[in-house]
PDB file of N, CA and C in Angstrom:
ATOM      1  N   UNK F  29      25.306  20.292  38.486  1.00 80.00           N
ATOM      2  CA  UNK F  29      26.137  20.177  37.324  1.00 80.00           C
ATOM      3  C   UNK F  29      25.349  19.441  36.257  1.00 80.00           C
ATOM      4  N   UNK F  30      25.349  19.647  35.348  1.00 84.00           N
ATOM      5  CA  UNK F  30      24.630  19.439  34.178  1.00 84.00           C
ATOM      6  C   UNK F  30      25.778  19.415  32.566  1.00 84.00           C
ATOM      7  N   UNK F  31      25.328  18.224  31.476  1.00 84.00           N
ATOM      8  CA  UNK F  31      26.072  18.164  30.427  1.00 84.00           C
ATOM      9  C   UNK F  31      25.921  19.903  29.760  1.00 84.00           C
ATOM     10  N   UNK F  32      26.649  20.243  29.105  1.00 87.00           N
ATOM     11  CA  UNK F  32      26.450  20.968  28.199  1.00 87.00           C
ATOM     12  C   UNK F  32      25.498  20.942  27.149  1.00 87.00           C
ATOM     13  N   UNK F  33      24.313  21.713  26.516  1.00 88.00           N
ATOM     14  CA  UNK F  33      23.603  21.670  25.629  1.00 88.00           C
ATOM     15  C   UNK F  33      23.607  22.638  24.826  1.00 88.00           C
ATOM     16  N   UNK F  34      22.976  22.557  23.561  1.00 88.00           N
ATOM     17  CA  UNK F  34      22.895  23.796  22.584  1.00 88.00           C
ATOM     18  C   UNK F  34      22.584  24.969  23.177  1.00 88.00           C
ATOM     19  N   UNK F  35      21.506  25.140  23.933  1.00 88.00           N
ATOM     20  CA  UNK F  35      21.027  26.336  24.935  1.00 88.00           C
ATOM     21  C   UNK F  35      22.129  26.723  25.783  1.00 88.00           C
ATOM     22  N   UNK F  36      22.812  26.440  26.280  1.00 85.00           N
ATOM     23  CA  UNK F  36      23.700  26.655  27.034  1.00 85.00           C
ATOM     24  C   UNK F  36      24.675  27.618  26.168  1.00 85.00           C
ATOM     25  N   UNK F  37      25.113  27.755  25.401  1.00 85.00           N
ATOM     26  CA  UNK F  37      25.886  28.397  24.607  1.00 85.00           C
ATOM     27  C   UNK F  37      25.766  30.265  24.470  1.00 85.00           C
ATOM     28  N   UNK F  38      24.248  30.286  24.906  1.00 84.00           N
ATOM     29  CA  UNK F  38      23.927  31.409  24.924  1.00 84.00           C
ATOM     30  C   UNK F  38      23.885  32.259  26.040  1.00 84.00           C
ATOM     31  N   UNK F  39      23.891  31.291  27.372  1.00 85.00           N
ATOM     32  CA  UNK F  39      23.874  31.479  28.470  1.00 85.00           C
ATOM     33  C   UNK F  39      25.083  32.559  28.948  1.00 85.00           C
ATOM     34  N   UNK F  40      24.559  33.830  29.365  1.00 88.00           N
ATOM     35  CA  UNK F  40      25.631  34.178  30.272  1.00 88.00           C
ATOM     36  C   UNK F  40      25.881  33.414  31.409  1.00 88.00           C
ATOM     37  N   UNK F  41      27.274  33.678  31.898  1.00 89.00           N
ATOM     38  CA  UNK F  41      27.427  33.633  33.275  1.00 89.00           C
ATOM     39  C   UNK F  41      26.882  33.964  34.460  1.00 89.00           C
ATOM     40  N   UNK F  42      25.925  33.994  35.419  1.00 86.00           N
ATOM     41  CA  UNK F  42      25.450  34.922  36.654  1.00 86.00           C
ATOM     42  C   UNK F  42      25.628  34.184  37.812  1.00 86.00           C
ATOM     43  N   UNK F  43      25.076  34.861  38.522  1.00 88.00           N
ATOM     44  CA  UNK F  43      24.749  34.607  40.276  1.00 88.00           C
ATOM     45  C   UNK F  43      24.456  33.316  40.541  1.00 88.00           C
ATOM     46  N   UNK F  44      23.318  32.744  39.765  1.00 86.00           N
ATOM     47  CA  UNK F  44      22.764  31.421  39.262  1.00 86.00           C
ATOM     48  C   UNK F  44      23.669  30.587  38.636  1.00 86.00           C
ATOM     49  N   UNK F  45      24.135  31.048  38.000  1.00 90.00           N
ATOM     50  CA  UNK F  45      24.648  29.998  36.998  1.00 90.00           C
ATOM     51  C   UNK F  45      26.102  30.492  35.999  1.00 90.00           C
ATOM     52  N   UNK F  46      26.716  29.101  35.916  1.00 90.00           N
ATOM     53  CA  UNK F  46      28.404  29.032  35.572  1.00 90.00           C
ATOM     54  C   UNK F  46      28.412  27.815  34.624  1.00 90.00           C
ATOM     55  N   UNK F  47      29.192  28.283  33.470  1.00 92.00           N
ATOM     56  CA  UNK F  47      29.631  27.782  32.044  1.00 92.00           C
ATOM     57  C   UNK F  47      30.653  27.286  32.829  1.00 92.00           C
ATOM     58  N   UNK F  48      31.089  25.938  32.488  1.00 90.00           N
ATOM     59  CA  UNK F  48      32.376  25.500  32.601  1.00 90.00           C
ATOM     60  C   UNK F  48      33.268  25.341  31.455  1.00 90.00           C
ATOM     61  N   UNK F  49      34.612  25.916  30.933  1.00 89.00           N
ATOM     62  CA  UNK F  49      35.315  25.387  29.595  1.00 89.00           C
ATOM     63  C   UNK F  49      36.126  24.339  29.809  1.00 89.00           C
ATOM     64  N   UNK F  50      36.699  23.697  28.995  1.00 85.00           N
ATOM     65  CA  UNK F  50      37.846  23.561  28.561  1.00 85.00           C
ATOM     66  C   UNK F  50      38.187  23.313  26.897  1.00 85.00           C
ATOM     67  N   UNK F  51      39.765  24.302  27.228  1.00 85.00           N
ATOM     68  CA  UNK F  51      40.250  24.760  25.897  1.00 85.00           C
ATOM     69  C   UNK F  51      39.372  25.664  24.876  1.00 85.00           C
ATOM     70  N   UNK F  52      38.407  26.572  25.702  1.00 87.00           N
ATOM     71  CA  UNK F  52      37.717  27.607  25.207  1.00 87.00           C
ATOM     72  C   UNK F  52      36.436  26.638  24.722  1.00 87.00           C
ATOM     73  N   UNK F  53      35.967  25.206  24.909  1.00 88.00           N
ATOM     74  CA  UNK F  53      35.051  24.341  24.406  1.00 88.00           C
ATOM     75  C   UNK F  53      34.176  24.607  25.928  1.00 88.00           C
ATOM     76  N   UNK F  54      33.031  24.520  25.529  1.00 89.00           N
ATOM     77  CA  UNK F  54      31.746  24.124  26.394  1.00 89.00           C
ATOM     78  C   UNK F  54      31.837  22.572  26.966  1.00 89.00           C
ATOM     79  N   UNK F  55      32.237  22.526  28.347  1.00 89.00           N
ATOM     80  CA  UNK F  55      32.029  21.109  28.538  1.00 89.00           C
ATOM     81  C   UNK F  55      30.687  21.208  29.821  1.00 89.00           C
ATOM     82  N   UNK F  56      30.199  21.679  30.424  1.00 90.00           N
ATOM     83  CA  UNK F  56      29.231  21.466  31.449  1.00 90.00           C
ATOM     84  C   UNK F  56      29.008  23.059  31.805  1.00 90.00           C
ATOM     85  N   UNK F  57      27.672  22.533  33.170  1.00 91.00           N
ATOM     86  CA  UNK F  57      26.792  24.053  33.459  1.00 91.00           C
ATOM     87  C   UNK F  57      27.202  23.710  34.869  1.00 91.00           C
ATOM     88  N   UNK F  58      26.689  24.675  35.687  1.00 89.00           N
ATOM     89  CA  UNK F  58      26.229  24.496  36.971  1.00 89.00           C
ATOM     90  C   UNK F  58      25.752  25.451  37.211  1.00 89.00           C
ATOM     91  N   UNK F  59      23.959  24.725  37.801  1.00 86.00           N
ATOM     92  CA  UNK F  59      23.080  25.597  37.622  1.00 86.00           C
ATOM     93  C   UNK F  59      22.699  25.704  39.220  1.00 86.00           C
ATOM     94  N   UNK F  60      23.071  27.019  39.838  1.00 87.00           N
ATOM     95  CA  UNK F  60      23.404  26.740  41.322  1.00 87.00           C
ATOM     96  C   UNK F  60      21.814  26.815  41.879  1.00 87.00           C
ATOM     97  N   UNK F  61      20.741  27.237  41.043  1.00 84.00           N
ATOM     98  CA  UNK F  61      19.260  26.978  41.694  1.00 84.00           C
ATOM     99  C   UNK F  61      19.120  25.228  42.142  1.00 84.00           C
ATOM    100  N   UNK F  62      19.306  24.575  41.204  1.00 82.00           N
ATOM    101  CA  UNK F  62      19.269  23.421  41.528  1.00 82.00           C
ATOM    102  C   UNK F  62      19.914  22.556  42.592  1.00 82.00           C
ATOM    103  N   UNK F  63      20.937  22.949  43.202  1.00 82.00           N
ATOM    104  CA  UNK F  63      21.770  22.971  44.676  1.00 82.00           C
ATOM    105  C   UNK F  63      21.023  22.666  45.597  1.00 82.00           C
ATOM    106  N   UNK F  64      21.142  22.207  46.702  1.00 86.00           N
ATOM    107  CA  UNK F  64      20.706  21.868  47.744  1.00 86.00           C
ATOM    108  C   UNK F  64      21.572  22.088  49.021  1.00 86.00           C
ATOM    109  N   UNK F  65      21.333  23.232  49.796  1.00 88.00           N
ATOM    110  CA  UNK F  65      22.406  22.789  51.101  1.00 88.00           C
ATOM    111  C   UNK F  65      22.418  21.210  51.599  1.00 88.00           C
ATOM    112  N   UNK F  66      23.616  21.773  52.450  1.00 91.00           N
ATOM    113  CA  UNK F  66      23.662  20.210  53.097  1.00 91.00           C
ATOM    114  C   UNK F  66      24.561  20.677  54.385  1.00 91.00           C
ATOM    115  N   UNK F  67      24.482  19.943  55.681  1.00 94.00           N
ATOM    116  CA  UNK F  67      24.602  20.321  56.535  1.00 94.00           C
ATOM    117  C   UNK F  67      27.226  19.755  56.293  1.00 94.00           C
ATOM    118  N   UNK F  68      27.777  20.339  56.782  1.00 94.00           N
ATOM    119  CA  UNK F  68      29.055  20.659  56.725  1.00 94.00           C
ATOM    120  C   UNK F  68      29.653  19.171  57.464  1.00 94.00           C
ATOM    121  N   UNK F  69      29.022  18.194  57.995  1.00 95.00           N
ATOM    122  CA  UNK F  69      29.792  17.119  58.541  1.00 95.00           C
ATOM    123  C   UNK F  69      29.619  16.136  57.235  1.00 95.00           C
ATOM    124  N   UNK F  70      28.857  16.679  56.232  1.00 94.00           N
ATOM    125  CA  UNK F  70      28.728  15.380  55.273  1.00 94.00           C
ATOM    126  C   UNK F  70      29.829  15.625  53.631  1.00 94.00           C
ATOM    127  N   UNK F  71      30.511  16.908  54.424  1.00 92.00           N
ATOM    128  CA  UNK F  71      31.349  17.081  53.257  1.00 92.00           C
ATOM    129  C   UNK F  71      33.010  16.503  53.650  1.00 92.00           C
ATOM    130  N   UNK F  72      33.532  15.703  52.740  1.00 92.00           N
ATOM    131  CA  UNK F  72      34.717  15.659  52.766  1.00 92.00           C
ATOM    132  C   UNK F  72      35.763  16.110  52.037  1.00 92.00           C
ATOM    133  N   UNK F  73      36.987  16.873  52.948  1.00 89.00           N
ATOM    134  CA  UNK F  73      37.526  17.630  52.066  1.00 89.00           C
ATOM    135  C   UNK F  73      38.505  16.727  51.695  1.00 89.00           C
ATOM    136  N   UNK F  74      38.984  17.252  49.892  1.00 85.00           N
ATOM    137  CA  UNK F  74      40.202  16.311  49.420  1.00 85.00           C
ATOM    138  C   UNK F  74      41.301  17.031  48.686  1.00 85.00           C
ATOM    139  N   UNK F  75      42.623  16.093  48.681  1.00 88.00           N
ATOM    140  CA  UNK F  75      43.625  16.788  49.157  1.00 88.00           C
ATOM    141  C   UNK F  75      43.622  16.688  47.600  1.00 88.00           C
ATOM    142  N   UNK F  76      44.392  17.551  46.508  1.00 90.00           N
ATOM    143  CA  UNK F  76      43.882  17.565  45.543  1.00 90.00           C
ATOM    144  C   UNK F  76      45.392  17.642  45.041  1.00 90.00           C
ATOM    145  N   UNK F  77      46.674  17.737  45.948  1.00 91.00           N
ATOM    146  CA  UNK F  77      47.780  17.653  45.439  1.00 91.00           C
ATOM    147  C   UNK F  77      48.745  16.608  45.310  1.00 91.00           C
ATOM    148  N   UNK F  78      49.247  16.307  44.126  1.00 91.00           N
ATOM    149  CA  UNK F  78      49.902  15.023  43.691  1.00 91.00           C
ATOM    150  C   UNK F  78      50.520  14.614  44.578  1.00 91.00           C
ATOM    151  N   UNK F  79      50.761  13.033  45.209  1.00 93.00           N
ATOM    152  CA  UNK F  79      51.259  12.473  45.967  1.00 93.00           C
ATOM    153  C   UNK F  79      51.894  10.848  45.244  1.00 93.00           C
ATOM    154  N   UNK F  80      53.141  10.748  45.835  1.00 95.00           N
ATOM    155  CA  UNK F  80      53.780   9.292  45.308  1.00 95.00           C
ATOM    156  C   UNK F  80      52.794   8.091  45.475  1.00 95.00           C
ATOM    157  N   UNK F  81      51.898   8.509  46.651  1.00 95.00           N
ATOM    158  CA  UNK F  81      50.885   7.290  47.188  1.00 95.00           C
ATOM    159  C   UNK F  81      49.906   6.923  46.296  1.00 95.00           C
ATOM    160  N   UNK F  82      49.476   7.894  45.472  1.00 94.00           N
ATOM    161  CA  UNK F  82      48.007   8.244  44.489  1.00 94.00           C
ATOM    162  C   UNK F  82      47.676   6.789  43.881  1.00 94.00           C
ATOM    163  N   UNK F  83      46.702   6.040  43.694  1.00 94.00           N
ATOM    164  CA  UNK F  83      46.802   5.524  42.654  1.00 94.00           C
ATOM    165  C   UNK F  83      46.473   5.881  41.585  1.00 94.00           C
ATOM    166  N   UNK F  84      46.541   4.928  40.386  1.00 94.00           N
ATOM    167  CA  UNK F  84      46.486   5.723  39.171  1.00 94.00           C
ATOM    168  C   UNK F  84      45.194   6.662  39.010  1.00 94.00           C
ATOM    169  N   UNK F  85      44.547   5.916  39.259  1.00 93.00           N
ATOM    170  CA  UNK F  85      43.419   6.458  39.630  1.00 93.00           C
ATOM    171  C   UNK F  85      42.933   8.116  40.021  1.00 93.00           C
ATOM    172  N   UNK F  86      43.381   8.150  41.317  1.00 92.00           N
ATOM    173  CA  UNK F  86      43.785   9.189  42.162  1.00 92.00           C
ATOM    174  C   UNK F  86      44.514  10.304  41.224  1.00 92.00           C
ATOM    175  N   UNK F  87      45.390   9.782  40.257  1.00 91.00           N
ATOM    176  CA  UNK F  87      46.480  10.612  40.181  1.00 91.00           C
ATOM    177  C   UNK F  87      45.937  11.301  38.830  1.00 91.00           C
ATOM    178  N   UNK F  88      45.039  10.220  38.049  1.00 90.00           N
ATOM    179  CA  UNK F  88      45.022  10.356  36.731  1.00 90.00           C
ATOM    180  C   UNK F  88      43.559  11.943  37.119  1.00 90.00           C
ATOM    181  N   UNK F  89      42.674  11.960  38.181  1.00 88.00           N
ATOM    182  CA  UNK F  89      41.824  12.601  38.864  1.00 88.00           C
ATOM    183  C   UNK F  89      42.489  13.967  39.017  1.00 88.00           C
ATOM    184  N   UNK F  90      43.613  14.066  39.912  1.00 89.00           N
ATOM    185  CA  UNK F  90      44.059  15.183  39.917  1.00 89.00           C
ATOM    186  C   UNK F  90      44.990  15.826  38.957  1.00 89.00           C
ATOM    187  N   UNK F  91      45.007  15.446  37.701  1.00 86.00           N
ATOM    188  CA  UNK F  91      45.700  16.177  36.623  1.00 86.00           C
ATOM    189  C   UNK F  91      44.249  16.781  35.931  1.00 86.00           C
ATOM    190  N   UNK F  92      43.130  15.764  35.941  1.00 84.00           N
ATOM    191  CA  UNK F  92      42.507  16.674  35.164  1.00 84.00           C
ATOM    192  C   UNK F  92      41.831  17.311  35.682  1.00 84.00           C
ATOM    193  N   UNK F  93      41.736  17.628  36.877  1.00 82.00           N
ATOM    194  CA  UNK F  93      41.240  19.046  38.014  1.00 82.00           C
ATOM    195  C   UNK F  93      41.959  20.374  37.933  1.00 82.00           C
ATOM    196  N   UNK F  94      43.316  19.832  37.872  1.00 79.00           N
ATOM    197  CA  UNK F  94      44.807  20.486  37.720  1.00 79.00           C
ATOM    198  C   UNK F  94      44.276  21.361  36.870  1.00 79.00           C
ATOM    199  N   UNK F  95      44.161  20.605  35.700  1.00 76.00           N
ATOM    200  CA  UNK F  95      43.971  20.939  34.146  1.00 76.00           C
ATOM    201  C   UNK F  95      42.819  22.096  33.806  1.00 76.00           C
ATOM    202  N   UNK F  96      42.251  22.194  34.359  1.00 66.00           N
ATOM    203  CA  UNK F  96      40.603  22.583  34.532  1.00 66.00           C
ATOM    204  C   UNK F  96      40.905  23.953  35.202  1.00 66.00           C
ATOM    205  N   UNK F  97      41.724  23.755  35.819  1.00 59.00           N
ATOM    206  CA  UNK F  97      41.789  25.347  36.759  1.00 59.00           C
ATOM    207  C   UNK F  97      42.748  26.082  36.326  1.00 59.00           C
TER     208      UNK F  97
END
């Protein structure tokens, strides 16, 4: 994942590589050459749906994921 830059603007979408928006604005890349596997015990999965428990934190996290998709 990478900031957004002027170059980027021109960029299609491919196999490699994904424009991220929001609100039709350029906010970041992800440039999947640059990736690295990683072996599946070092990933943790997260629960990404609002809960009374959240802290603000937590909560303020999953609106703007929400938001994004």
């Amino acid at each position: 994942m990478d900031s957004a830059k002027e170059k980027h603007k021109m960029h299609k979408n491919d196999v490699d590589f994904t424009r991220i928006f929001d609100d039709e604005q350029l906010i970041s890349v992800l440039n999947f050459n640059n990736m690295i596997p990683i072996d599946d015990k070092f990933i943790t999965k997260i629960d990404l749906k609002p809960n009374v428990k959240d802290s603000r934190s937590q909560a303020n996290y999953k609106k703007i994921v929400h938001k994004r998709n």
